[in-house]
Short mmCIF file of N, CA, C and O and ligand atoms in Angstrom, two decimals:
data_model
loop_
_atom_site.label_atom_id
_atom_site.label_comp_id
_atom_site.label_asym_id
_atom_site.label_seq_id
_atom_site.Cartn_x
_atom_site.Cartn_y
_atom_site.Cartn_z
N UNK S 1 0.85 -1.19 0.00
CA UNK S 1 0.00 0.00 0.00
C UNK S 1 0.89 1.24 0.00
O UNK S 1 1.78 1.49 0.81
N UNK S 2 0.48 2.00 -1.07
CA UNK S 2 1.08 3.37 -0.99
C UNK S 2 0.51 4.58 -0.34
O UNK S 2 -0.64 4.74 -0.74
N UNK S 3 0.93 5.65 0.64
CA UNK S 3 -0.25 6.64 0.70
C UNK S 3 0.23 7.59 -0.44
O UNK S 3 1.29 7.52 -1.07
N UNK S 4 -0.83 8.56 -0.57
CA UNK S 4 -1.29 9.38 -1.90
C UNK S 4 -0.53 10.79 -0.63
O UNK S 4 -0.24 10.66 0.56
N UNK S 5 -0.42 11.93 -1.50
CA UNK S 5 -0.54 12.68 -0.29
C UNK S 5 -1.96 13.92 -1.02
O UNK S 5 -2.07 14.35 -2.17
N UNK S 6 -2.52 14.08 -0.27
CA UNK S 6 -3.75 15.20 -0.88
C UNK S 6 -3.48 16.25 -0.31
O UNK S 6 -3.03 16.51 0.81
N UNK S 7 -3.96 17.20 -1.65
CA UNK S 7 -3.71 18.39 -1.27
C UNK S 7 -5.04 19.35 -1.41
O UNK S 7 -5.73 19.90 -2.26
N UNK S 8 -4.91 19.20 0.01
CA UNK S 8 -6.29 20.13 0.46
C UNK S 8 -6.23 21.82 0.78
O UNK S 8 -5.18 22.42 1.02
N UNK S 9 -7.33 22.33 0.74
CA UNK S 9 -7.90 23.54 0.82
C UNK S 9 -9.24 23.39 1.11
O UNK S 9 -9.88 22.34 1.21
N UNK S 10 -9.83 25.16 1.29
CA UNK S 10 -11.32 25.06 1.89
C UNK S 10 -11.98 24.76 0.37
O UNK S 10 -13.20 24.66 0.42
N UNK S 11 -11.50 24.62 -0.77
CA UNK S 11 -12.21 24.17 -1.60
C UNK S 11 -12.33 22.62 -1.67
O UNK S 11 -13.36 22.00 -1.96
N UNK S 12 -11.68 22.33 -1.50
CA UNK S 12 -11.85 20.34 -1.35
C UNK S 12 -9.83 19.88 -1.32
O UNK S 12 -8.82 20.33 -0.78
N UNK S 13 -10.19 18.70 -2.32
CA UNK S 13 -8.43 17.46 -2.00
C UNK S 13 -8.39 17.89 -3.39
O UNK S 13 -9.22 18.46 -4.09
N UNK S 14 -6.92 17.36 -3.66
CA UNK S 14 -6.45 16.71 -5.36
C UNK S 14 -5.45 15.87 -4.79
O UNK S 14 -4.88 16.19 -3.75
N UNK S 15 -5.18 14.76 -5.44
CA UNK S 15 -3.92 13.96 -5.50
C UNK S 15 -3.60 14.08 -6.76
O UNK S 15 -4.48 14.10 -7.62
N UNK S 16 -2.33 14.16 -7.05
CA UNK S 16 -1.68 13.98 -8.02
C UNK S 16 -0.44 12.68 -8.25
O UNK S 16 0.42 12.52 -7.38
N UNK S 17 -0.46 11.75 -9.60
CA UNK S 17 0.47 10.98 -9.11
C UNK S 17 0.91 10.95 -10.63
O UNK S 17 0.42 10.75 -11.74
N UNK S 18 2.19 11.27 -10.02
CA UNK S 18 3.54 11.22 -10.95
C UNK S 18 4.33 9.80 -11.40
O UNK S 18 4.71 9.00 -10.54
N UNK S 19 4.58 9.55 -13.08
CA UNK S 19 5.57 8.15 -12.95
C UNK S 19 6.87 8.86 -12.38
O UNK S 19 7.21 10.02 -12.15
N UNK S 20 7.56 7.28 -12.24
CA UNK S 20 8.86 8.11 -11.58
C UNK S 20 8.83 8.92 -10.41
O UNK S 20 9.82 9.60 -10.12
N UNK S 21 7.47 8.92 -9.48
CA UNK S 21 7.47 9.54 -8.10
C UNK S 21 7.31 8.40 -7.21
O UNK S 21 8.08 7.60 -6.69
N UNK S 22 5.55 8.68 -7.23
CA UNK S 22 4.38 7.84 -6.59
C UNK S 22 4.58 6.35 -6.98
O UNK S 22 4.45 5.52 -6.07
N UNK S 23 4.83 5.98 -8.03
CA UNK S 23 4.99 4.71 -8.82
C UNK S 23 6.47 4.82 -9.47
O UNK S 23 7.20 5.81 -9.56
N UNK S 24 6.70 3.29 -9.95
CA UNK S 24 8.29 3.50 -10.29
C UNK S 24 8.25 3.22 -11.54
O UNK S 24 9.26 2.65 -11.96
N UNK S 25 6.93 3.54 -12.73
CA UNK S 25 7.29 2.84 -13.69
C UNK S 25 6.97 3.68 -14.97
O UNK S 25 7.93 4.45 -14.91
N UNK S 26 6.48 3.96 -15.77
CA UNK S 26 6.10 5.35 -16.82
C UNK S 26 5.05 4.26 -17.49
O UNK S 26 5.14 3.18 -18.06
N UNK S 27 4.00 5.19 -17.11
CA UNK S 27 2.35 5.02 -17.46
C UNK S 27 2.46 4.62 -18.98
O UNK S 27 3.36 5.16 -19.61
N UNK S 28 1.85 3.96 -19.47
CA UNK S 28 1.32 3.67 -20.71
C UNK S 28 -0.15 3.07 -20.95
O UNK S 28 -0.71 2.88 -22.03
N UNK S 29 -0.64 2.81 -19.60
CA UNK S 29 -2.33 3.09 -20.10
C UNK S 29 -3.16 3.47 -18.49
O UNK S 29 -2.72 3.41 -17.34
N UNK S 30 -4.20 3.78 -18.90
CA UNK S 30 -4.87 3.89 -17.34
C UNK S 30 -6.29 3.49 -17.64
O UNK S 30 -6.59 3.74 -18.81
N UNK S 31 -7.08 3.05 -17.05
CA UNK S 31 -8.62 2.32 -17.17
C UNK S 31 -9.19 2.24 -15.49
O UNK S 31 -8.53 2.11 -14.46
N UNK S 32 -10.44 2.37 -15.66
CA UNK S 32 -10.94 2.56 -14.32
C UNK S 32 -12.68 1.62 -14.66
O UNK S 32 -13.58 1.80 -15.48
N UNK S 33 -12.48 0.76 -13.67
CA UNK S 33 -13.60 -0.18 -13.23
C UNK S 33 -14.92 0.23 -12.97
O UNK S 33 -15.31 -0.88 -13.34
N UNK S 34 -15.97 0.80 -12.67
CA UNK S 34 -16.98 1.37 -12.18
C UNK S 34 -18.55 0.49 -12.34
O UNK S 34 -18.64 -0.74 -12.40
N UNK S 35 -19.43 1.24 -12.38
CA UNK S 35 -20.98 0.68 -12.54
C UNK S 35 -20.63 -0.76 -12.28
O UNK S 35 -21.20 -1.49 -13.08
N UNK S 36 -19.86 -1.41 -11.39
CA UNK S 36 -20.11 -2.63 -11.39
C UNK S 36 -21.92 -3.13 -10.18
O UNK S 36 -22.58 -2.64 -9.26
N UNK S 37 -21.90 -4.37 -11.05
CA UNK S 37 -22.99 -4.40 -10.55
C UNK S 37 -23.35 -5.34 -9.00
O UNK S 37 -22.48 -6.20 -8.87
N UNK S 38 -24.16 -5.38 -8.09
CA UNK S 38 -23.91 -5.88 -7.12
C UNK S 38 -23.62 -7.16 -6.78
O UNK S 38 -24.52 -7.92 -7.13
N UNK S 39 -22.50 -7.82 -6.11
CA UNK S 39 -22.38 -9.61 -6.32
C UNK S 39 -21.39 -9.49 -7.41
O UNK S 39 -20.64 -10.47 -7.42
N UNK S 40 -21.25 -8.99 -7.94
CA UNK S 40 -20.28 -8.93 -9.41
C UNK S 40 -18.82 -9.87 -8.61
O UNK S 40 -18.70 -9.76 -7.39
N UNK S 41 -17.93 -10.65 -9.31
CA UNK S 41 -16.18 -10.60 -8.94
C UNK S 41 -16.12 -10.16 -10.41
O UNK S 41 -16.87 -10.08 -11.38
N UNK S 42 -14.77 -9.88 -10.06
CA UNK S 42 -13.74 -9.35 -11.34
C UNK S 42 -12.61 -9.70 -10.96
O UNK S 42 -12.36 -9.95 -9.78
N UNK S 43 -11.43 -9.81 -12.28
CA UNK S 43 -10.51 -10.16 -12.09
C UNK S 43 -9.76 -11.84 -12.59
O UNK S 43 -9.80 -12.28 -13.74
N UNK S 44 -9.30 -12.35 -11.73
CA UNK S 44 -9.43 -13.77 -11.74
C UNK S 44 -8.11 -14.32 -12.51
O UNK S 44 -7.89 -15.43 -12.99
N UNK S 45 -7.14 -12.85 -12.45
CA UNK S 45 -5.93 -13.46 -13.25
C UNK S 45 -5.00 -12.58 -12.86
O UNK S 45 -5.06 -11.52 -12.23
N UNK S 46 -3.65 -13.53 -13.59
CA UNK S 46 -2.46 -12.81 -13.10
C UNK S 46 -1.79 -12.44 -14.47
O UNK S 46 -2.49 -12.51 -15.48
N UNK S 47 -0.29 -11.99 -14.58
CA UNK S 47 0.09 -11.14 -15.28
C UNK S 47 1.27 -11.64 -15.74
O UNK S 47 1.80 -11.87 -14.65
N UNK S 48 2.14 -12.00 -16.62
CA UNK S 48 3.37 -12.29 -16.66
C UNK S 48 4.25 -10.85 -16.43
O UNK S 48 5.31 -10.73 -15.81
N UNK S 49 3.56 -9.89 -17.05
CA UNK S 49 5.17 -8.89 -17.17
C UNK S 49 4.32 -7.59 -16.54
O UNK S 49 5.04 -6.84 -15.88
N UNK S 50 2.66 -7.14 -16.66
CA UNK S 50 2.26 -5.90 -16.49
C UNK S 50 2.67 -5.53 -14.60
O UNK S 50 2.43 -6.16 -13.57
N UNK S 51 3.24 -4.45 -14.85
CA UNK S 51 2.99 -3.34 -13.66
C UNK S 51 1.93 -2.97 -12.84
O UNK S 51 2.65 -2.14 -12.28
N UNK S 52 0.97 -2.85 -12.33
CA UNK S 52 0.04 -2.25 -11.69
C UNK S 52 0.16 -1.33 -10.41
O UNK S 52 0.88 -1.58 -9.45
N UNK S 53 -1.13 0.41 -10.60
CA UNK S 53 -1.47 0.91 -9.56
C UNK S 53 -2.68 0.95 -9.31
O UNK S 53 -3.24 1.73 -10.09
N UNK S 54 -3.55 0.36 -8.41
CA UNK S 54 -4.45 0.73 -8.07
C UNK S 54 -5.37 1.80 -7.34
O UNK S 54 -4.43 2.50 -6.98
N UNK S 55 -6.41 2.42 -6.87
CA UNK S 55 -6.74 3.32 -6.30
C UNK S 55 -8.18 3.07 -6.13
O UNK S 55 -8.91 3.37 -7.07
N UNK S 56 -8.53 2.74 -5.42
CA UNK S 56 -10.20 3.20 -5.31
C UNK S 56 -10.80 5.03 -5.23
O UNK S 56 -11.26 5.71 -4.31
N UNK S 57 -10.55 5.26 -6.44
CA UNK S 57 -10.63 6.86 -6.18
C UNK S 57 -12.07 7.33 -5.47
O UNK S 57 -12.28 8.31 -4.75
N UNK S 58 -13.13 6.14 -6.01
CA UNK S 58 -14.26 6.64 -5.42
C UNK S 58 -15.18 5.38 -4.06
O UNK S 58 -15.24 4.27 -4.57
N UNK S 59 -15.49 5.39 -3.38
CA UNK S 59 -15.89 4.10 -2.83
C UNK S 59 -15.01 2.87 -2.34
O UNK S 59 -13.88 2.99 -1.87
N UNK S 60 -15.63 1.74 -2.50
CA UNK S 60 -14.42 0.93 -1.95
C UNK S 60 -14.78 -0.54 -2.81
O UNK S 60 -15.73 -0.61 -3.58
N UNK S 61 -13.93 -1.58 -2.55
CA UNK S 61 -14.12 -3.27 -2.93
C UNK S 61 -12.92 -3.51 -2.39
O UNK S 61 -12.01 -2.71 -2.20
N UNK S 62 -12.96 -4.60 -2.18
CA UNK S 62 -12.22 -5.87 -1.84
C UNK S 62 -11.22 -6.59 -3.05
O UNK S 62 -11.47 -6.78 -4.24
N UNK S 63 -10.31 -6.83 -2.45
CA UNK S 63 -8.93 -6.93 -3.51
C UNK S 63 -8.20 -8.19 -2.81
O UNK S 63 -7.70 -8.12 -1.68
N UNK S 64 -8.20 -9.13 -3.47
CA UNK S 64 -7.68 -10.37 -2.93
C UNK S 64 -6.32 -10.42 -4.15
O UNK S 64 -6.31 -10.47 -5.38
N UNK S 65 -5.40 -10.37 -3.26
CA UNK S 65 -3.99 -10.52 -3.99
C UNK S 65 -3.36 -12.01 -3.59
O UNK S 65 -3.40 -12.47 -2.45
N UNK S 66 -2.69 -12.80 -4.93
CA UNK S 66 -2.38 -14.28 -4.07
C UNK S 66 -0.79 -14.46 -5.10
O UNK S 66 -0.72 -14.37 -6.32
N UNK S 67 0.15 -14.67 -4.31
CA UNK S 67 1.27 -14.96 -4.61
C UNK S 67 1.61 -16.48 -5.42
O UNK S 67 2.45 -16.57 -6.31
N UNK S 68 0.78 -17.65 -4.93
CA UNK S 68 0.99 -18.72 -4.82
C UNK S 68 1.02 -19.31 -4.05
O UNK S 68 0.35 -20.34 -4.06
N UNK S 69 1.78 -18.96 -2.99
CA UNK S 69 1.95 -19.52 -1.52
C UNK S 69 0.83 -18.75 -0.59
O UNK S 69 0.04 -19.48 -0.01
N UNK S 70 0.73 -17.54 -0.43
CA UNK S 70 -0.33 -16.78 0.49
C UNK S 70 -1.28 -15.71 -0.26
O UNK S 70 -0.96 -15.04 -1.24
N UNK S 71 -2.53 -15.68 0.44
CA UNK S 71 -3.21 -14.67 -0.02
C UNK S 71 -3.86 -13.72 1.15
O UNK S 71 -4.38 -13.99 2.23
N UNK S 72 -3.55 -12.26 0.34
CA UNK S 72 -3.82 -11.20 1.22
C UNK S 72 -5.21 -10.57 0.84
O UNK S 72 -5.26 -10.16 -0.32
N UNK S 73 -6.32 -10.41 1.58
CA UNK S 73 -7.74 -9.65 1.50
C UNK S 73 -7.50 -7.78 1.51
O UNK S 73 -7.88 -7.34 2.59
N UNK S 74 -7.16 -7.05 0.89
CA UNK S 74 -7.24 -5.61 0.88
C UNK S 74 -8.65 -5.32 0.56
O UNK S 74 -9.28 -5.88 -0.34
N UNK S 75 -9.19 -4.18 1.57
CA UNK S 75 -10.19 -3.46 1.69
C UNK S 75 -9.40 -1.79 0.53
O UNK S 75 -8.58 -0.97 0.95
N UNK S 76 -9.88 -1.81 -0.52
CA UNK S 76 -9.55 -0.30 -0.79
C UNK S 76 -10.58 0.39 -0.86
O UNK S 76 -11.44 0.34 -1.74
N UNK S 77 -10.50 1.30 0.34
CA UNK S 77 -11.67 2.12 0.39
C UNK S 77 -11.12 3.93 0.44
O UNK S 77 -12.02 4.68 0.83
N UNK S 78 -9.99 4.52 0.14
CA UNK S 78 -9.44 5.40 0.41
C UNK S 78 -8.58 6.30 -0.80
O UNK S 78 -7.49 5.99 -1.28
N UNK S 79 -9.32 7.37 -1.11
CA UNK S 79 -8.82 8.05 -2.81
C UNK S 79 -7.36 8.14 -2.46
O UNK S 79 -6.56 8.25 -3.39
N UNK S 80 -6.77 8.10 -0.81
CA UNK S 80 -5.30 8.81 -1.16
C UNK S 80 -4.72 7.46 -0.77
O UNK S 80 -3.65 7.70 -0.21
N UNK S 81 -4.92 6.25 -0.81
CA UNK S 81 -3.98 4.86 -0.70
C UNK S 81 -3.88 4.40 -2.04
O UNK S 81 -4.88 4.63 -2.71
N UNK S 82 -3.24 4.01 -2.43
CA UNK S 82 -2.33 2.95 -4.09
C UNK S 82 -2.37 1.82 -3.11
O UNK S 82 -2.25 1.74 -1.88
N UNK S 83 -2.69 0.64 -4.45
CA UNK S 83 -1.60 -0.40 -4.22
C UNK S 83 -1.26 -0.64 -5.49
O UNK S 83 -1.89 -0.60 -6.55
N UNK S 84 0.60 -1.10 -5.01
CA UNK S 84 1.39 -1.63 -6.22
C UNK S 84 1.05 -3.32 -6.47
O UNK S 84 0.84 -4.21 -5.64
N UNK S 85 1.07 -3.36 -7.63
CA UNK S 85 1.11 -4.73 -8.01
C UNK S 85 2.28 -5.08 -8.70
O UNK S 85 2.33 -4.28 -9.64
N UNK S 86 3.25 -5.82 -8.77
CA UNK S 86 4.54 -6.54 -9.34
C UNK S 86 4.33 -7.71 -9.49
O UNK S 86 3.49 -8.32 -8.83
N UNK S 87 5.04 -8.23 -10.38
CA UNK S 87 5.35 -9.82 -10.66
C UNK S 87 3.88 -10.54 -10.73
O UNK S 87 2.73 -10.11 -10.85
N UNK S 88 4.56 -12.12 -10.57
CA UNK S 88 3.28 -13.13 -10.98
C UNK S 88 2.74 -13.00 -9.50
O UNK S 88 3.24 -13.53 -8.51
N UNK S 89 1.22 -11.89 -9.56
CA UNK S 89 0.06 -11.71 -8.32
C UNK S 89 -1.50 -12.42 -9.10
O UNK S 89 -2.13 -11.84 -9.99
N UNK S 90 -1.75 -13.32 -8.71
CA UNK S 90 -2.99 -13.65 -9.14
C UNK S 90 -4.29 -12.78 -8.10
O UNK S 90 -4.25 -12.90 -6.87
N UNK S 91 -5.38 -11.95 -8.79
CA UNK S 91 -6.34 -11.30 -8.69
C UNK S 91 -7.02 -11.47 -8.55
O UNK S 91 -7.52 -12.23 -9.37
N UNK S 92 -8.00 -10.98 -7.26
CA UNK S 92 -9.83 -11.19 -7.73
C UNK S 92 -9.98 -9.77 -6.69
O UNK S 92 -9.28 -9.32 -5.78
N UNK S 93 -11.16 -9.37 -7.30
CA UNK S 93 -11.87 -8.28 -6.62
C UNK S 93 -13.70 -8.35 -6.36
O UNK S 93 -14.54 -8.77 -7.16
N UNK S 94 -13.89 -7.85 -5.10
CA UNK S 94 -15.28 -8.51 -5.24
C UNK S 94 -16.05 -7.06 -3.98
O UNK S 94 -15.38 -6.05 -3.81
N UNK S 95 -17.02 -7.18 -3.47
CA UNK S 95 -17.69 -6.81 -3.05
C UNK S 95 -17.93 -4.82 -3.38
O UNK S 95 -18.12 -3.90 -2.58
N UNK S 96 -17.82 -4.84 -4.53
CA UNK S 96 -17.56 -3.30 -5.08
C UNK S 96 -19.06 -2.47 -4.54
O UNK S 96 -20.22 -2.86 -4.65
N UNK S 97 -18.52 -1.20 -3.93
CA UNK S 97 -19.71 -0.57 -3.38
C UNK S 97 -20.17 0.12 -4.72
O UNK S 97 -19.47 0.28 -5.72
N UNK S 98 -22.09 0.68 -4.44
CA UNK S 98 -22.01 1.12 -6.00
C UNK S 98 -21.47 2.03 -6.52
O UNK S 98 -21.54 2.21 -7.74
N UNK S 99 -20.75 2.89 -5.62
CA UNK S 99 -20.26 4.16 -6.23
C UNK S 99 -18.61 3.87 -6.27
O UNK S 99 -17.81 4.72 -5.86
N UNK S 100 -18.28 2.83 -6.71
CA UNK S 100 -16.71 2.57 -6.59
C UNK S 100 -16.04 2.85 -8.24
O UNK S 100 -16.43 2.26 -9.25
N UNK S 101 -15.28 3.59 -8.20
CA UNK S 101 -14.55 3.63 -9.16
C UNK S 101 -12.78 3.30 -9.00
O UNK S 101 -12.06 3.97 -8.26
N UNK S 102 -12.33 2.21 -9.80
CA UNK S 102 -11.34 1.70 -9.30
C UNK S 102 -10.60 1.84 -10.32
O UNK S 102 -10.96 1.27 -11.34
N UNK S 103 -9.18 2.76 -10.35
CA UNK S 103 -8.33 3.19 -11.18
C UNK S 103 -7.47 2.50 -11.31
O UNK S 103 -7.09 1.78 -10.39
N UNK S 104 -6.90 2.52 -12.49
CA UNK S 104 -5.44 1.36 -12.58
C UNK S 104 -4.77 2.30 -13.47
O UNK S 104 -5.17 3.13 -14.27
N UNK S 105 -3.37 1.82 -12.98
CA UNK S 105 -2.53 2.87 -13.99
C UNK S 105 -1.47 1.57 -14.41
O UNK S 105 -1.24 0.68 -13.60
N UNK S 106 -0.93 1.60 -15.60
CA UNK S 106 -0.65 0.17 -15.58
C UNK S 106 1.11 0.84 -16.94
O UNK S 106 1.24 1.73 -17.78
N UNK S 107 1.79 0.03 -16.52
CA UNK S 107 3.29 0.43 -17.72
C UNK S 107 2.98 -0.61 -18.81
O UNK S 107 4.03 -1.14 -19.19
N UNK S 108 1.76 -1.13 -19.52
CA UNK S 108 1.84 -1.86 -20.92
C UNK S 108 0.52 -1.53 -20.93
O UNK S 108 -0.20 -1.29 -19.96
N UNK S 109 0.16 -1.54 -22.42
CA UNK S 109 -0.85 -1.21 -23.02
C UNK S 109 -1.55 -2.46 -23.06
O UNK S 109 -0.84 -3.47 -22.99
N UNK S 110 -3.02 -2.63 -23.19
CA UNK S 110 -3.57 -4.21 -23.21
C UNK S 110 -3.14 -5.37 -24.20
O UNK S 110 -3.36 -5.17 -25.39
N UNK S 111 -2.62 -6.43 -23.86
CA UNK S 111 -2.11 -7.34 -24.23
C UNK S 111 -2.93 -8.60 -23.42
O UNK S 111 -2.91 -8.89 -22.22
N UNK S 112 -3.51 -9.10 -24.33
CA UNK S 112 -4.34 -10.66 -24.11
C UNK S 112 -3.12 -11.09 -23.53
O UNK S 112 -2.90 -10.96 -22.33
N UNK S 113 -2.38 -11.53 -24.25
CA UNK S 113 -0.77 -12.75 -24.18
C UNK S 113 -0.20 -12.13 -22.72
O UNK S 113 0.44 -12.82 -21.94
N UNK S 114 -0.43 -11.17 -22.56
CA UNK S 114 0.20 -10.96 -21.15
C UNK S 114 -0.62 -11.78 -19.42
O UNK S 114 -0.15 -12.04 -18.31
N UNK S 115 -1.94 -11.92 -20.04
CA UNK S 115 -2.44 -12.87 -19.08
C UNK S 115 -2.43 -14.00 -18.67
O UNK S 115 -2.45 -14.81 -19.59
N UNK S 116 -2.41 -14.45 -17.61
CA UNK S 116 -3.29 -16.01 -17.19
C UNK S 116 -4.00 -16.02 -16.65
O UNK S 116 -3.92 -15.42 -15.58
N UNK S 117 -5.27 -16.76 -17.03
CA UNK S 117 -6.21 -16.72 -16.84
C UNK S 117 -6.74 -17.88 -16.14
O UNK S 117 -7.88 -17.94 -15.68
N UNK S 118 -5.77 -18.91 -16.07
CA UNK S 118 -6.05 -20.32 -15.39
C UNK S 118 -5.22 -20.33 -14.28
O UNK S 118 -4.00 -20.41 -14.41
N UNK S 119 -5.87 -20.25 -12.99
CA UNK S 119 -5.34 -20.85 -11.92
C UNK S 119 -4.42 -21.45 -11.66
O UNK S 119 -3.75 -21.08 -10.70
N UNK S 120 -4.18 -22.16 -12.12
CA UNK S 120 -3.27 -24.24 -12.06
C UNK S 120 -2.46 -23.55 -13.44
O UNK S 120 -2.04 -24.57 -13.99
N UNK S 121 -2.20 -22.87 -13.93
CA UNK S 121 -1.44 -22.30 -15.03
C UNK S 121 -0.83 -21.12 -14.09
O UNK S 121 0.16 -20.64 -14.65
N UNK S 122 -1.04 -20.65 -13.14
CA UNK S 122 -0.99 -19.75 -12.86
C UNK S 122 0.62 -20.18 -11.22
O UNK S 122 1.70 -19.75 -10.82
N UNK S 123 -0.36 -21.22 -10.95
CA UNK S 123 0.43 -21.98 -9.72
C UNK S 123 2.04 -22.31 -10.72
O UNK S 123 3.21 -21.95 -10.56
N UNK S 124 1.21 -23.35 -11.95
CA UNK S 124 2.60 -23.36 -12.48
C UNK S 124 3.64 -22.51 -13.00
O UNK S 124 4.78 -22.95 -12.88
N UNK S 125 3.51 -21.47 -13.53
CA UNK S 125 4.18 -20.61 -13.77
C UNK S 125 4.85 -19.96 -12.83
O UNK S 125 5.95 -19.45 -13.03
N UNK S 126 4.05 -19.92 -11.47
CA UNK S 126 4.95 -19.61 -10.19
C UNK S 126 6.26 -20.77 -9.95
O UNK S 126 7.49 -20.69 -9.87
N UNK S 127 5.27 -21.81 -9.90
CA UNK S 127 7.11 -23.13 -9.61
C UNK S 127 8.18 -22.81 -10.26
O UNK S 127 9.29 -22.79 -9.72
N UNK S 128 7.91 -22.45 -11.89
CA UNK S 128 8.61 -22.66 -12.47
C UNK S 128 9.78 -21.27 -12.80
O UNK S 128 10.87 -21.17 -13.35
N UNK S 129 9.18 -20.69 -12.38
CA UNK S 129 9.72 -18.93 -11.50
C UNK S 129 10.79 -19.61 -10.41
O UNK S 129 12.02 -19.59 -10.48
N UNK S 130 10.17 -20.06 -9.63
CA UNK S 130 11.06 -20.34 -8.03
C UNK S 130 12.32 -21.37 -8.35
O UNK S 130 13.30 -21.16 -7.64
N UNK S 131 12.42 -22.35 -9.21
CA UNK S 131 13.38 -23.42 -10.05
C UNK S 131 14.69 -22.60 -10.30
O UNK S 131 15.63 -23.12 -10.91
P1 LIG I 201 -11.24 -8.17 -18.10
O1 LIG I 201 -9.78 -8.43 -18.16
O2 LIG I 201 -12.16 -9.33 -18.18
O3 LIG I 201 -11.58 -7.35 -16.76
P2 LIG I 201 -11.39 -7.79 -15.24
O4 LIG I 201 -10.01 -8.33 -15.11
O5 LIG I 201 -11.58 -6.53 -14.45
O6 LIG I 201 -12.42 -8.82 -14.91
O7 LIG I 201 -11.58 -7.11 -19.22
C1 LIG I 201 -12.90 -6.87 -19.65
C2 LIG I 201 -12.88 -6.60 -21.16
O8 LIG I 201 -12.21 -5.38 -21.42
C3 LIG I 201 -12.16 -7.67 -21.92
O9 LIG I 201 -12.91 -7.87 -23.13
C4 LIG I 201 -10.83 -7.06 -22.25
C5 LIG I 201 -11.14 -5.59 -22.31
N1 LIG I 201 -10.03 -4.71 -21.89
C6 LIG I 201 -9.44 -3.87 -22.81
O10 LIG I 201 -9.80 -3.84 -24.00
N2 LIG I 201 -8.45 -3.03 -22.40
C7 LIG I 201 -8.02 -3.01 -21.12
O11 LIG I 201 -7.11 -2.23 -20.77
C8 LIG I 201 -8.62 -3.92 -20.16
C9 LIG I 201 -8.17 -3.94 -18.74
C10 LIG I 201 -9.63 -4.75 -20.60
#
């Protein structure tokens, strides 16, 4: 988890996040999750090479991050917290409030081939990482 820092006044916040500050990597796409609908998961895969920042800029959901060996439950409910994502993290996100908008800032542009999408493909590719 990263904190954001906001910059407030009697008019309201802004965060601003810089590559090469806030994150260590130079943006090449950004997409944000929203209108999901209630009960919804998303997610359900991991990444061979993409970068990830997350943000719940608006609202909150649940962010289950899994290494292979352990998995961590994140609540992101907070416009000025990030989380980084690196390496092979298999994904799921679930209980999205309705007003959640969930930002990603990501260093590769969408690439199918960059996913896995199978579990047990997913385990293996970890072993074969650790070898
Ligand atoms: P998907 O990967 O299923 O979303 P999630 O991981 O949140 O469940 O993506 C949904 C659709 O959007 C799928 O058809 C791929 C497409 N897509 C893009 O075209 N560009 C993107 O940057 C992303 C993230 C998805």
């Amino acid at each position: 988890m990263v904190g954001l820092s906001p910059m407030g006044d009697d008019r309201g916040t802004l965060i601003a996040i810089e590559a090469g500050r806030q994150i260590p990597f130079d943006i090449q796409r950004v997409y944000y999750v929203f209108d999901t609908k209630t009960g919804v998961s998303r997610g359900f895969h991991a990444h061979h090479a993409l970068r990830q920042f997350l943000v719940a800029v608006s609202g909150s959901c649940t962010l289950a991050v899994d290494d292979g060996t352990s998995r961590d439950e994140l609540r992101l409910d907070n416009p000025a917290i990030g989380l980084r994502i690196d390496g092979l993290v298999w994904r799921e996100m679930r209980d999205f409030s309705s007003d959640c908008v969930l930002m990603v800032l990501a260093d590769r542009h969408y690439e199918e081939a960059d996913y896995i999408r199978d579990y047990d493909e997913f385990t293996a590719a970890v072993r074969k990482l650790a070898e």
